[in-house]
Coordinates of C-alpha atoms and ligand atoms in Angstrom, one line a residue:
X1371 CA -10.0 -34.5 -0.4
X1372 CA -9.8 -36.7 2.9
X1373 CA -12.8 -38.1 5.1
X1374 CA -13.1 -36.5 8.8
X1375 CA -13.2 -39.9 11.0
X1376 CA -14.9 -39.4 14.6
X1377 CA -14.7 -42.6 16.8
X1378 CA -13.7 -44.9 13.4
X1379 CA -17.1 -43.5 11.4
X1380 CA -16.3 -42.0 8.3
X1381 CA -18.8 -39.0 8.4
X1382 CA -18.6 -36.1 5.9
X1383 CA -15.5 -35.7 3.1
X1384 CA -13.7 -32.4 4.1
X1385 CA -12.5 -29.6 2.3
X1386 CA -9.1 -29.0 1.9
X1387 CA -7.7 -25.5 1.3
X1388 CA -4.4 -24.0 0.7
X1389 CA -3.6 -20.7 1.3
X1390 CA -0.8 -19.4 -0.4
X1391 CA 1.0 -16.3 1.2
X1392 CA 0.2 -15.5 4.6
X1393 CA 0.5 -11.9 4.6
X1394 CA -3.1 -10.4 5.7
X1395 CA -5.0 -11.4 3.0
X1396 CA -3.9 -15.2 2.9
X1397 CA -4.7 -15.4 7.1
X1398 CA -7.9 -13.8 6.9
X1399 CA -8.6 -15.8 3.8
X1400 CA -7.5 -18.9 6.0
X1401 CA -9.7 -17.4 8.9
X1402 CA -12.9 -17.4 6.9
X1403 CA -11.8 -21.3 5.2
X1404 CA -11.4 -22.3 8.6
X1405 CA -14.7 -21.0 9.6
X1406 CA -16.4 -22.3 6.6
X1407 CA -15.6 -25.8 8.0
X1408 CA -12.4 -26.3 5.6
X1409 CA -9.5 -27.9 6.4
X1410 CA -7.1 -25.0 6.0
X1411 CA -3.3 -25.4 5.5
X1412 CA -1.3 -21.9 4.7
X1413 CA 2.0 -22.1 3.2
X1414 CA 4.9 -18.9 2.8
X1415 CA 8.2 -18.8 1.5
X1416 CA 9.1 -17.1 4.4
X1417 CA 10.3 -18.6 7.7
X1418 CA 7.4 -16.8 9.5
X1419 CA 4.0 -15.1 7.9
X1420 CA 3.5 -11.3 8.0
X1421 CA 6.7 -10.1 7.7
X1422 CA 5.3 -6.8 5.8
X1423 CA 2.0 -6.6 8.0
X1424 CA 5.1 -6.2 11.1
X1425 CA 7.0 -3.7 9.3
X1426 CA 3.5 -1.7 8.8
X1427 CA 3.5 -1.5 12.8
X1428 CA 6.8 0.2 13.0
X1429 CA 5.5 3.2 11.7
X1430 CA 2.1 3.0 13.9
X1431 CA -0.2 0.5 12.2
X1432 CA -3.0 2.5 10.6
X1433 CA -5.7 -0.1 10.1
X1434 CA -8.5 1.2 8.5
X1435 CA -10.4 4.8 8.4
X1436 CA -13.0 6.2 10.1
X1437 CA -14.7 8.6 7.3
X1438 CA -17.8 7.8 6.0
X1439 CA -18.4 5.1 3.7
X1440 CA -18.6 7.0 0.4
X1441 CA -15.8 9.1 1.3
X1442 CA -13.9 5.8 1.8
X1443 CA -15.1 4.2 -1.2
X1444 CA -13.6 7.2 -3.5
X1445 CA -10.1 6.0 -2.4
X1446 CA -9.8 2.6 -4.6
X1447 CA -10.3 5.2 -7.7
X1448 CA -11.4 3.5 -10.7
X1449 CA -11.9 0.4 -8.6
X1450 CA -14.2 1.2 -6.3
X1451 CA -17.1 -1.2 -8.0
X1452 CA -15.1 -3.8 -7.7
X1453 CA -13.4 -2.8 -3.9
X1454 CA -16.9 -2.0 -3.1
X1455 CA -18.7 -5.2 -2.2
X1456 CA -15.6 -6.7 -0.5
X1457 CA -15.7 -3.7 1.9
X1458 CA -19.7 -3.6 2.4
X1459 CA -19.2 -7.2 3.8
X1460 CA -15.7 -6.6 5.7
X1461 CA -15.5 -3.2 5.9
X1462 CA -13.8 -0.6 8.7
X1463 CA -16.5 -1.4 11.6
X1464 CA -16.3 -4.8 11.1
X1465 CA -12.5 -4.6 10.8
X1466 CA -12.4 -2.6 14.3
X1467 CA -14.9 -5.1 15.8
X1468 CA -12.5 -8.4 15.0
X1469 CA -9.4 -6.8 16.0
X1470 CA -11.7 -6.1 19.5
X1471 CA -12.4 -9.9 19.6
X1472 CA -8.4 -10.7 19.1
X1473 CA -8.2 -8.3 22.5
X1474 CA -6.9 -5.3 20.3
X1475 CA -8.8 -2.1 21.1
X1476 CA -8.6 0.4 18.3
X1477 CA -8.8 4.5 18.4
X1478 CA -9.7 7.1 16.0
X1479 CA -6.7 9.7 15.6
X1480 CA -6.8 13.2 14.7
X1481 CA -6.8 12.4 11.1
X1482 CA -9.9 10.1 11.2
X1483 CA -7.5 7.0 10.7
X1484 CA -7.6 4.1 13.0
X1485 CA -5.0 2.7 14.6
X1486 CA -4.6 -0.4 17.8
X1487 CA -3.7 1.4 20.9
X1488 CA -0.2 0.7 21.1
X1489 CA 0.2 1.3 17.6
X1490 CA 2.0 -1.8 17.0
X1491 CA 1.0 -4.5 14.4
X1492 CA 3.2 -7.7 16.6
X1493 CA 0.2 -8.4 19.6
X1494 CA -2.5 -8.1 16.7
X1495 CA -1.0 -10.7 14.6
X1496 CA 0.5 -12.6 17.5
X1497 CA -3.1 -13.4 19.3
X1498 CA -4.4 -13.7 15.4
X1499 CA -2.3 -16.6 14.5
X1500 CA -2.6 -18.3 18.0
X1501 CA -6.6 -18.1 17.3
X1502 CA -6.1 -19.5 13.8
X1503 CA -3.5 -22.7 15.4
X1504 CA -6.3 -23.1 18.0
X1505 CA -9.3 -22.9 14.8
X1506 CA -7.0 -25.8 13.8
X1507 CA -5.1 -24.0 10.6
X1508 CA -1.8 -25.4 10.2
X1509 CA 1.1 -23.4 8.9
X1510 CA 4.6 -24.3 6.6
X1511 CA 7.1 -22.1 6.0
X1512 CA 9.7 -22.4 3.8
X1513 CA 7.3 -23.1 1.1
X1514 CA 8.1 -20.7 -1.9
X1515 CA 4.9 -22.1 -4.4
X1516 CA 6.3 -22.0 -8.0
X1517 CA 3.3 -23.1 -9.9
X1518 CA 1.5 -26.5 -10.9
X1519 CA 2.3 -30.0 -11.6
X1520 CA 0.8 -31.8 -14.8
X1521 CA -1.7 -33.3 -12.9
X1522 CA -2.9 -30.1 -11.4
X1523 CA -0.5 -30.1 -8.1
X1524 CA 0.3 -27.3 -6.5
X1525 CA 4.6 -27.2 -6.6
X1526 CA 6.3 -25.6 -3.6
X1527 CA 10.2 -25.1 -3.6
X1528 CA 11.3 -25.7 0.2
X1529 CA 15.1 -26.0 1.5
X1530 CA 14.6 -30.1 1.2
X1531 CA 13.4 -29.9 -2.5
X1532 CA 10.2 -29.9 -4.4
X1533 CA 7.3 -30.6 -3.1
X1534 CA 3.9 -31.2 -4.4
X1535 CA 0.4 -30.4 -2.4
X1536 CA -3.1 -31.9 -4.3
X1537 CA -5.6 -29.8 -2.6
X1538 CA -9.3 -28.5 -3.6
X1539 CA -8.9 -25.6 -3.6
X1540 CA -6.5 -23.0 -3.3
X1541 CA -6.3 -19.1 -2.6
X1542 CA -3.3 -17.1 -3.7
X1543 CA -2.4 -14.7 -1.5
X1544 CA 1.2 -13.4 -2.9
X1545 CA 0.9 -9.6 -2.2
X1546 CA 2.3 -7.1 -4.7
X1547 CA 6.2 -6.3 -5.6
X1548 CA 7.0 -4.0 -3.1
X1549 CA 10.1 -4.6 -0.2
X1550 CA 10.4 -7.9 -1.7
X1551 CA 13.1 -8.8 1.1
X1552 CA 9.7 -9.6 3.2
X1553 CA 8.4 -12.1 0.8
X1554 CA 6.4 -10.4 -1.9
X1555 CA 8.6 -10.5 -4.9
X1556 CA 6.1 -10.3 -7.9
X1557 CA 7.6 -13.9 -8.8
X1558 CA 3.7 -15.4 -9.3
X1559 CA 3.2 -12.9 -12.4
X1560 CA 5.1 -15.0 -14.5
X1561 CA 3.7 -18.7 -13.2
X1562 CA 0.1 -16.7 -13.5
X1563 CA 0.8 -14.9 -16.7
X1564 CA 2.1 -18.4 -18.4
X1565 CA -1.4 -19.8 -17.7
X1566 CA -3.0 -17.1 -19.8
X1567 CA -4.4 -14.7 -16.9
X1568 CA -4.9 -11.1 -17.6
X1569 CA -2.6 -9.0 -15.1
X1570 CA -1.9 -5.4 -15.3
X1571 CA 2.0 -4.5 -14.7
X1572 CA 3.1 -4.5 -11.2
X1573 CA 3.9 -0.8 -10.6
X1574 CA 5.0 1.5 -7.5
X1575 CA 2.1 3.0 -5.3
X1576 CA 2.2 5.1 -2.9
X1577 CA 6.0 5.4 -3.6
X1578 CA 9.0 8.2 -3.6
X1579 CA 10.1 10.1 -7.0
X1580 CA 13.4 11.4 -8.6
X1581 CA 14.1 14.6 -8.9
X1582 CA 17.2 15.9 -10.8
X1583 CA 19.5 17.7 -7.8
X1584 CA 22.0 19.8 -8.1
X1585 CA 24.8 18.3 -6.2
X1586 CA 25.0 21.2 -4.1
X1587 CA 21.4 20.9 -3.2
X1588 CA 21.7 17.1 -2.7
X1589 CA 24.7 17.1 -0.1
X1590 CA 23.2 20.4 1.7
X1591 CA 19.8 18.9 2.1
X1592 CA 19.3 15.0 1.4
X1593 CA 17.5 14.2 4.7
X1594 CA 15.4 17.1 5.6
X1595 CA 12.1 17.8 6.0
X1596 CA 10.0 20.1 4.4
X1597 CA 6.8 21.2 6.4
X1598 CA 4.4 22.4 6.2
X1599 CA 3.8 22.5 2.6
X1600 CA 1.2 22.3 0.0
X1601 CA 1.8 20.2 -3.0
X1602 CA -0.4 21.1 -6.2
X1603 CA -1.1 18.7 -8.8
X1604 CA -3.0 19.1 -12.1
X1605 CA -5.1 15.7 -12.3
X1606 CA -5.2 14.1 -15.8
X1607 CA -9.0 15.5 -16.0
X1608 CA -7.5 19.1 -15.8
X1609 CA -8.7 19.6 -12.0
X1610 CA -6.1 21.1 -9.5
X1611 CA -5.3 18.8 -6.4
X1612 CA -3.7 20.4 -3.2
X1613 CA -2.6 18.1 -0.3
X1614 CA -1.1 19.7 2.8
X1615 CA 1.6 17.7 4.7
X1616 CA 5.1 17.0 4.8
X1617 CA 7.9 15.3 3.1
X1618 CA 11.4 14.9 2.9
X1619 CA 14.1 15.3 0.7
X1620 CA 16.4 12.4 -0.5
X1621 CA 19.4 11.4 -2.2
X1622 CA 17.5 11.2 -5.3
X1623 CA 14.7 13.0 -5.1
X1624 CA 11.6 13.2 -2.6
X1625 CA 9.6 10.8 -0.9
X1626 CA 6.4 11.3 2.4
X1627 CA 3.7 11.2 3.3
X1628 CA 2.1 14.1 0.7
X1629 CA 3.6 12.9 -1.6
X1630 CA 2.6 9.2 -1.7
X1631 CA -1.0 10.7 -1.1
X1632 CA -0.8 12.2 -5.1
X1633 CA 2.1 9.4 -6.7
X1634 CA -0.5 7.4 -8.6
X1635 CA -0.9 10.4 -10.7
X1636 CA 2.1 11.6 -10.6
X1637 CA 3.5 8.3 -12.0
X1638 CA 0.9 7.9 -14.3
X1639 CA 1.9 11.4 -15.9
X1640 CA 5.4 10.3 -16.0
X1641 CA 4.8 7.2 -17.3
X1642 CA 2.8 8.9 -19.8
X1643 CA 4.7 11.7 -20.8
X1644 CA 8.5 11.0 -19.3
X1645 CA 8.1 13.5 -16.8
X1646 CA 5.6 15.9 -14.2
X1647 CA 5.7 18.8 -12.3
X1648 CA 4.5 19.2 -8.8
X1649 CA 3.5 23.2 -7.2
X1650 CA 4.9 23.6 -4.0
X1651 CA 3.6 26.6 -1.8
X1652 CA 6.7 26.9 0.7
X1653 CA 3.9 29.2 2.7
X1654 CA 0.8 27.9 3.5
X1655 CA -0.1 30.2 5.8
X1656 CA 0.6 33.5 3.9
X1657 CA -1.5 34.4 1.0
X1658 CA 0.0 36.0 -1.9
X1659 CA -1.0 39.3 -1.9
X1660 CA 0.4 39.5 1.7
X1661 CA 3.5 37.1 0.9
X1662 CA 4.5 40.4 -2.4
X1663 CA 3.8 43.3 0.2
X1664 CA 5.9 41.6 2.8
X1665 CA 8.9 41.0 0.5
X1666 CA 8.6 44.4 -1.3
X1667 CA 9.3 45.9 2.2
X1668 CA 13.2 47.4 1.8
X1669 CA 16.0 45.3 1.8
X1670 CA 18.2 47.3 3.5
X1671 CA 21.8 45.9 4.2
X1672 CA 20.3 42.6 5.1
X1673 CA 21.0 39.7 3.0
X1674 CA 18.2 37.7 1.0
X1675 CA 18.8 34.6 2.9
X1676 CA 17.8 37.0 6.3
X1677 CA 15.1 38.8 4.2
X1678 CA 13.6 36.1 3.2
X1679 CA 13.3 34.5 7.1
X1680 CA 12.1 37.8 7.9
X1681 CA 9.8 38.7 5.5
X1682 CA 8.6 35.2 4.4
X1683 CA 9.6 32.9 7.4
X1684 CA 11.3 30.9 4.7
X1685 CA 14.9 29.2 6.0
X1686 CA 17.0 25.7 5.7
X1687 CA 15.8 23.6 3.1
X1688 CA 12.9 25.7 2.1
X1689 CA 15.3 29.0 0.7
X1690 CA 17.7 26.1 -0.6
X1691 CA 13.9 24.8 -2.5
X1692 CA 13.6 28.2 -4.0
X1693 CA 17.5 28.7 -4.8
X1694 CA 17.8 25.2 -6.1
X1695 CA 14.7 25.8 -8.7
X1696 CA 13.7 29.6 -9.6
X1697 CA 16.2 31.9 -12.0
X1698 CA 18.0 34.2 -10.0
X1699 CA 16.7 37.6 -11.8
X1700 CA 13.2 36.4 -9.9
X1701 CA 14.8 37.2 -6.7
X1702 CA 15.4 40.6 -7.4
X1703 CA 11.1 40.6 -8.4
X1704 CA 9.2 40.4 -5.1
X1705 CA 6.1 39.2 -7.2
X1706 CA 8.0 37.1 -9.2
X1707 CA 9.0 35.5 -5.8
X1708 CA 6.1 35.1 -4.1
X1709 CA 4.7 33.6 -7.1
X1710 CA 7.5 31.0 -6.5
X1711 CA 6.9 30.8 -3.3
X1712 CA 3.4 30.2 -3.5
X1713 CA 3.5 27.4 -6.5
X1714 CA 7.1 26.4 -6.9
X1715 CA 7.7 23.9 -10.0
X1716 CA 9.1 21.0 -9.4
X1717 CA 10.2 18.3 -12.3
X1718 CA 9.6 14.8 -10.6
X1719 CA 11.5 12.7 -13.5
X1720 CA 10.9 9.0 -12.6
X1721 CA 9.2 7.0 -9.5
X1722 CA 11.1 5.4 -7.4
X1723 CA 11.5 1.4 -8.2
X1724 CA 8.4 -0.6 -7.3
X1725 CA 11.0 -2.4 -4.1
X1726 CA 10.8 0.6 -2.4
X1727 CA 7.1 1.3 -2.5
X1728 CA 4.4 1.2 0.2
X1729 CA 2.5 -0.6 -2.0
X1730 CA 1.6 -2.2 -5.5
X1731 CA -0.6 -1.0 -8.5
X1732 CA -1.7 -3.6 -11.1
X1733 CA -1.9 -7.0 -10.6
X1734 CA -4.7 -9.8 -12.0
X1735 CA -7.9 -7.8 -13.5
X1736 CA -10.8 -7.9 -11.4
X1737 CA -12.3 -8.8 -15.3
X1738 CA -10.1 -12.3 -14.9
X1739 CA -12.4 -13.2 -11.8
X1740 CA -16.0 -14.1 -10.6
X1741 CA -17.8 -12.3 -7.5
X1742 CA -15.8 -14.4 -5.1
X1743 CA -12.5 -13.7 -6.4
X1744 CA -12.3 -17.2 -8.6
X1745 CA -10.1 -17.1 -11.5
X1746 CA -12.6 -17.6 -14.2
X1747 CA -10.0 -19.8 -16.3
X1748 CA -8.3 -21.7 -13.3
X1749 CA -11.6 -22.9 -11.4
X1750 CA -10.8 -23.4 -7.7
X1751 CA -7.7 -20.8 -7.3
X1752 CA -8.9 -17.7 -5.8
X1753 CA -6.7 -14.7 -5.1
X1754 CA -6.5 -11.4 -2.5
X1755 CA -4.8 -9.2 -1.4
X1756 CA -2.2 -6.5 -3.3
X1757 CA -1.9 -9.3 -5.9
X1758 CA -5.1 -8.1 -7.7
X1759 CA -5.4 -5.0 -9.8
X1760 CA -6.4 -1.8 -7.2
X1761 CA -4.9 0.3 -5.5
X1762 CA -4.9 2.9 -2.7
X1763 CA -3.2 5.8 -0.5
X1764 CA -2.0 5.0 2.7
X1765 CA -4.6 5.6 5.1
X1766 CA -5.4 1.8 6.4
X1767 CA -7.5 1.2 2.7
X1768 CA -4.5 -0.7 2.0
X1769 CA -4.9 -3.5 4.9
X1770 CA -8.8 -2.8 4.8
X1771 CA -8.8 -3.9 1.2
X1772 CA -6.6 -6.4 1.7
X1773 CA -8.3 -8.3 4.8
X1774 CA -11.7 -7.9 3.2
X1775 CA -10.9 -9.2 0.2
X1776 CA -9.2 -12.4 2.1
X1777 CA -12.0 -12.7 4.0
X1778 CA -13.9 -13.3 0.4
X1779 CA -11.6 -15.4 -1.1
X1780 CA -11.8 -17.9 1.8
X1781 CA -15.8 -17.5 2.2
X1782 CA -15.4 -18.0 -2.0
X1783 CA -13.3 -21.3 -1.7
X1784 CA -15.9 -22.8 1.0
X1785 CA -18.8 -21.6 -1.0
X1786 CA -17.2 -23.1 -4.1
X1787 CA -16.4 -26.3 -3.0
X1788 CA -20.1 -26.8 -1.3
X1789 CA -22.0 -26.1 -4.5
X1790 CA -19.7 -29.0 -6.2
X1791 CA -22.1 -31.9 -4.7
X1792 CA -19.1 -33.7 -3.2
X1793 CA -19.0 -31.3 0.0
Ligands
FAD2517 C1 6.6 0.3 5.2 C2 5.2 -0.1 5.0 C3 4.2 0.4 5.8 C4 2.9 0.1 5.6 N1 1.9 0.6 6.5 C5 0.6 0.3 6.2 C6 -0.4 0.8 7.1 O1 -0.1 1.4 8.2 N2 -1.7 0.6 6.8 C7 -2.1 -0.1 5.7 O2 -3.3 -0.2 5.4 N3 -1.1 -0.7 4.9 C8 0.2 -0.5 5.1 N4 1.2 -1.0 4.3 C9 0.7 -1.9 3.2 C10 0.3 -3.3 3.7 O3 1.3 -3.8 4.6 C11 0.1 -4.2 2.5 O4 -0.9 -3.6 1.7 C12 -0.3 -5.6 2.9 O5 0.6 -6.2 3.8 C13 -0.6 -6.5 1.7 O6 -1.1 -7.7 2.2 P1 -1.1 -9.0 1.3 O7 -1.6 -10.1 2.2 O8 -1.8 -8.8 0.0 O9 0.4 -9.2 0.9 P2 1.7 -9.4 1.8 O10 1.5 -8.8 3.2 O11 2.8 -8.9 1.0 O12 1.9 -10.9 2.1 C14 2.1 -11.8 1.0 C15 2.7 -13.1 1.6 O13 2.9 -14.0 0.5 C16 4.2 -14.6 0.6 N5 4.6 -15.1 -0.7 C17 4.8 -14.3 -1.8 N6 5.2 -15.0 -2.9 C18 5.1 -16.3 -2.4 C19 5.4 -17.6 -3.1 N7 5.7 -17.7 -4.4 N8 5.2 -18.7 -2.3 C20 4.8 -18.7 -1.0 N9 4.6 -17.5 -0.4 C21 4.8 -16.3 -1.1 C22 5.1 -13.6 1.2 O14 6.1 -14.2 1.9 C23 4.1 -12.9 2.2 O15 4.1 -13.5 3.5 C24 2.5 -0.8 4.5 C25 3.5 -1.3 3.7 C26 4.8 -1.0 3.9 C27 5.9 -1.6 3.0

C-alpha cells in the first residue's frame, strides 16, 4: 500500500494492483482497476502486451456477435451460468460501445459477427493502451511472474534477475496454452496447481485434427480446400449436428473454420473413446434421391473421375475425399455412392497439440472462485481471461468472454480491497 500525497498532505492510502498478463483480459482488468481509483501496474513476460489479441487481427478481428443474447449465451456450453453474469454486465453492446469510445467503429457482417472496420486488431489496441498510459497504468515487460515469495510477494523472472512486487492485490491474467510463442504458455498451472487450486487440464479448443492419410492422398492434396461442405456430428446426447462451411486439408489431417465450430466434441469423443468419425456431405446442394438418379445415368466411355464432375459436380480434392475413404466395389453402386457422397466417414484420430489451437479448454474451476473471480483459497488474486475453465467457438465469444470477465476481475480487486476498511 502507499499514501497518495497532494501538495505534502497525506490524503487517502491507495490501492495497488498488479495485473498479470496483458493480453485482453489483464488490460481491461487494468482498465476497470484504474477506474476503480487503484493504482494499476500490469506486468508481461513479453516485450510488448497483446501479442495474441494482434495475431487475432490478421485474420479480421471478430470481436463479439450480434445474435440475440440467449443464442449467445448457448455458446459457453456447460458454462454459460457462470459466463452469464460477466457478459450481462460487459456484454456485445457494451463491448461495441467502448471500442466506439477508443474511435473504433464496429459493423455487423453477413454472419451476424462483428468486426472494427478495418478489420484489424493494431489501432484498437494501439489507442487502448495510450488511454490506459494516459488513465495513469503503468506497464513492465520482461516480467515472466513465476509465483510467490514466503512472505506473500509476487516473484517475476526479468532479463536482470528476480524480482519481487508486494502489492494488494493482484489479477492473473495468463491466457490459456495455445501459440505459446506469443506469451501464453500454460507455465502458471503448475505455480497455481502447487498452491492447491482446482484446474481442469489445459486442452485444445477450437483446434485442427489428424486424420490417417494415405500418402498418396497427403502429397496430392495437403493444402486444399474443401467447400462447400457439410460436416455431421453425432453429439454425446445422441443428437445429429450439421455445420456448413469450409475447411482445408493438411499434412496431417484437417483443420477450418467447420471444423473448429464442432472440435470440442470431437475431442471430447476422442479423448473418450481414442477416436471419432465426422459425415461429410461432398454435395450440399443435391439431395440424395437426385444425387442416385444422376449417377445411375450411363456411363458411357467416360471415365468415373469425368462422370463424377458430370453427374455430381464432384472434382480435385473432393473425388480424391471419396477415393481416399469409400471401398472401390461402392463405385460401381450409384446408391452406394451417393450415400458416400452424402455422409462420407471420416476417422479424426487425435486433435491437434493444444500450441496450435485457437484457443484453450480447461483452466481454474469457476467452483475455485467467488462472484468476482477471487480465488477462494488465495484471497486477493483474481483471474480472467482463457486461464479459467470455459470455453467457446470462434465467433468473437472468445475475446467477449475474455474482456468481460477482465473487466470483473478488476471491478472485483477494487471492490475487494474497499470492503477491507483500510481503503
Ligand atoms: C490465430 C488466432 C486468431 C484468433 N482470433 C480471434 C477472434 O477473431 N475473435 C476472438 O474472439 N478470439 C480470437 N482468438 C482468441 C483470442 O485471441 C484469445 O481468446 C484471447 O487473446 C485470450 O485473452 P487472454 O487475455 O485471456 O490471454 P492472452 O491474450 O493469451 O494474454 C495473456 C498474456 O499473459 C502473458 N503471460 C502469460 N504467462 C505469463 C507469466 N508467467 N508472466 C507474465 N506474463 C505472462 C502473455 O505474455 C500474454 O500477454 C484468436 C486466437 C488465435 C490464436
Amino acid at each position: 500500500m502507499f499514501y497518495a500525497r497532494l501538495g505534502g498532505s497525506v490524503l487517502a492510502p491507495a490501492m495497488n494492483i498488479a495485473i498479470i498478463g496483458g493480453g485482453p483480459a489483464g488490460l481491461m482488468a487494468a482498465e476497470a482497476a484504474v477506474a476503480g481509483g487503484a493504482r494499476v501496474d500490469v506486468y508481461d513476460a513479453m516485450a510488448s502486451v497483446g501479442r495474441k489479441f494482434l495475431l487475432a487481427g490478421k485474420g479480421g478481428l471478430n470481436l463479439t456477435h450480434s445474435e440475440p443474447c440467449p443464442t449467445f449465451l448457448t455458446r459457453y456450453g456447460g458454462r454459460r451460468a457462470q459466463i452469464e453474469p460477466l457478459v450481462a454486465a460487459f456484454g456485445p453492446d457494451a463491448l461495441r460501445a467502448w471500442a466506439h469510445e477508443l474511435g473504433i467503429e464496429t459493423f455487423v457482417g453477413t454472419s451476424g459477427r462483428v468486426f472494427p472496420f478495418d478489420l484489424k486488431a493494431a489501432p484498437l489496441l494501439r489507442a487502448w493502451l495510450r488511454r490506459l498510459r494516459h488513465d495513469g497504468v503503468t506497464f513492465h515487460m520482461r516480467r515472466r511472474w513465476t509465483g510467490w515469495d514466503e512472505r506473500g510477494g509476487l516473484c517475476f523472472a526479468t532479463p536482470d534477475g528476480n524480482l519481487s512486487v508486494e502489492t494488494d492485490a493482484v489479477v492473473l491474467a495468463l491466457g490459456g496454452g495455445s501459440w505459446p510463442q506469443l506469451g501464453s504458455d500454460g507455465a502458471w498451472v503448475r505455480v497455481l496447481a502447487g498452491r492447491g487450486i482446482p484446474i481442469e487440464p489445459l486442452r485444445p479448443a477450437n483446434c485442427g485434427f489428424d486424420v490417417e492419410w494415405t500418402e498418396h492422398f497427403r502429397t496430392r492434396f495437403a493444402g486444399c480446400p474443401v467447400k462447400p461442405v457439410v460436416v455431421a456430428v453425432t453429439k454425446a446426447d445422441g443428437t445429429e449436428s450439421r455445420q456448413q462451411g469450409e475447411f482445408v486439408i493438411t499434412e496431417t489431417g484437417i483443420e477450418g473454420g467447420v471444423i473448429y465450430a464442432v472440435s470440442a466434441g470431437l475431442r471430447d469423443a476422442i479423448l473418450a473413446k481414442g477416436s471419432a468419425v465426422v459425415r461429410l456431405d461432398l454435395a450440399p446442394d443435391r439431395n440424395l434421391p437426385r444425387l442416385i438418379a444422376d449417377l445411375s445415368r450411363p456411363r458411357g466411355s467416360r471415365s468415373l473421375a469425368s462422370h463424377l464432375q458430370r453427374r455430381a459436380n464432384l472434382e480435385g480434392v473432393k473425388a480424391g475425399l471419396l477415393r481416399e475413404c469409400v471401398p472401390k466395389q461402392d463405385f460401381a453402386d450409384p446408391t452406394r455412392l451417393a450415400a458416400a457422397i452424402k455422409a462420407l466417414p471420416l476417422r479424426l484420430i487425435a486433435p491437434r497439440p493444444l500450441e496450435e489451437a485457437i484457443s484453450t479448454a480447461g483452466g481454474i474451476t469457476f467452483e475455485a472462485l467467488d462472484e468476482r473471480l477471487m480465488i477462494r483459497a488465495l484471497p486477493g488474486v483474481f483471474c480472467a481471461g482463457e486461464m479459467l475453465d470455459w470455453e467457446a467457438p470462434t465467433g468473437g465469444y472468445l475475446l467477449t468472454a475474455c474482456l468481460a470477465g477482465g473487466r470483473a476481475a478488476g471491478a472485483g480487486a477494487v471492490a475487494w480491497l474497499k470492503s477491507r476498511s483500510s481503503f
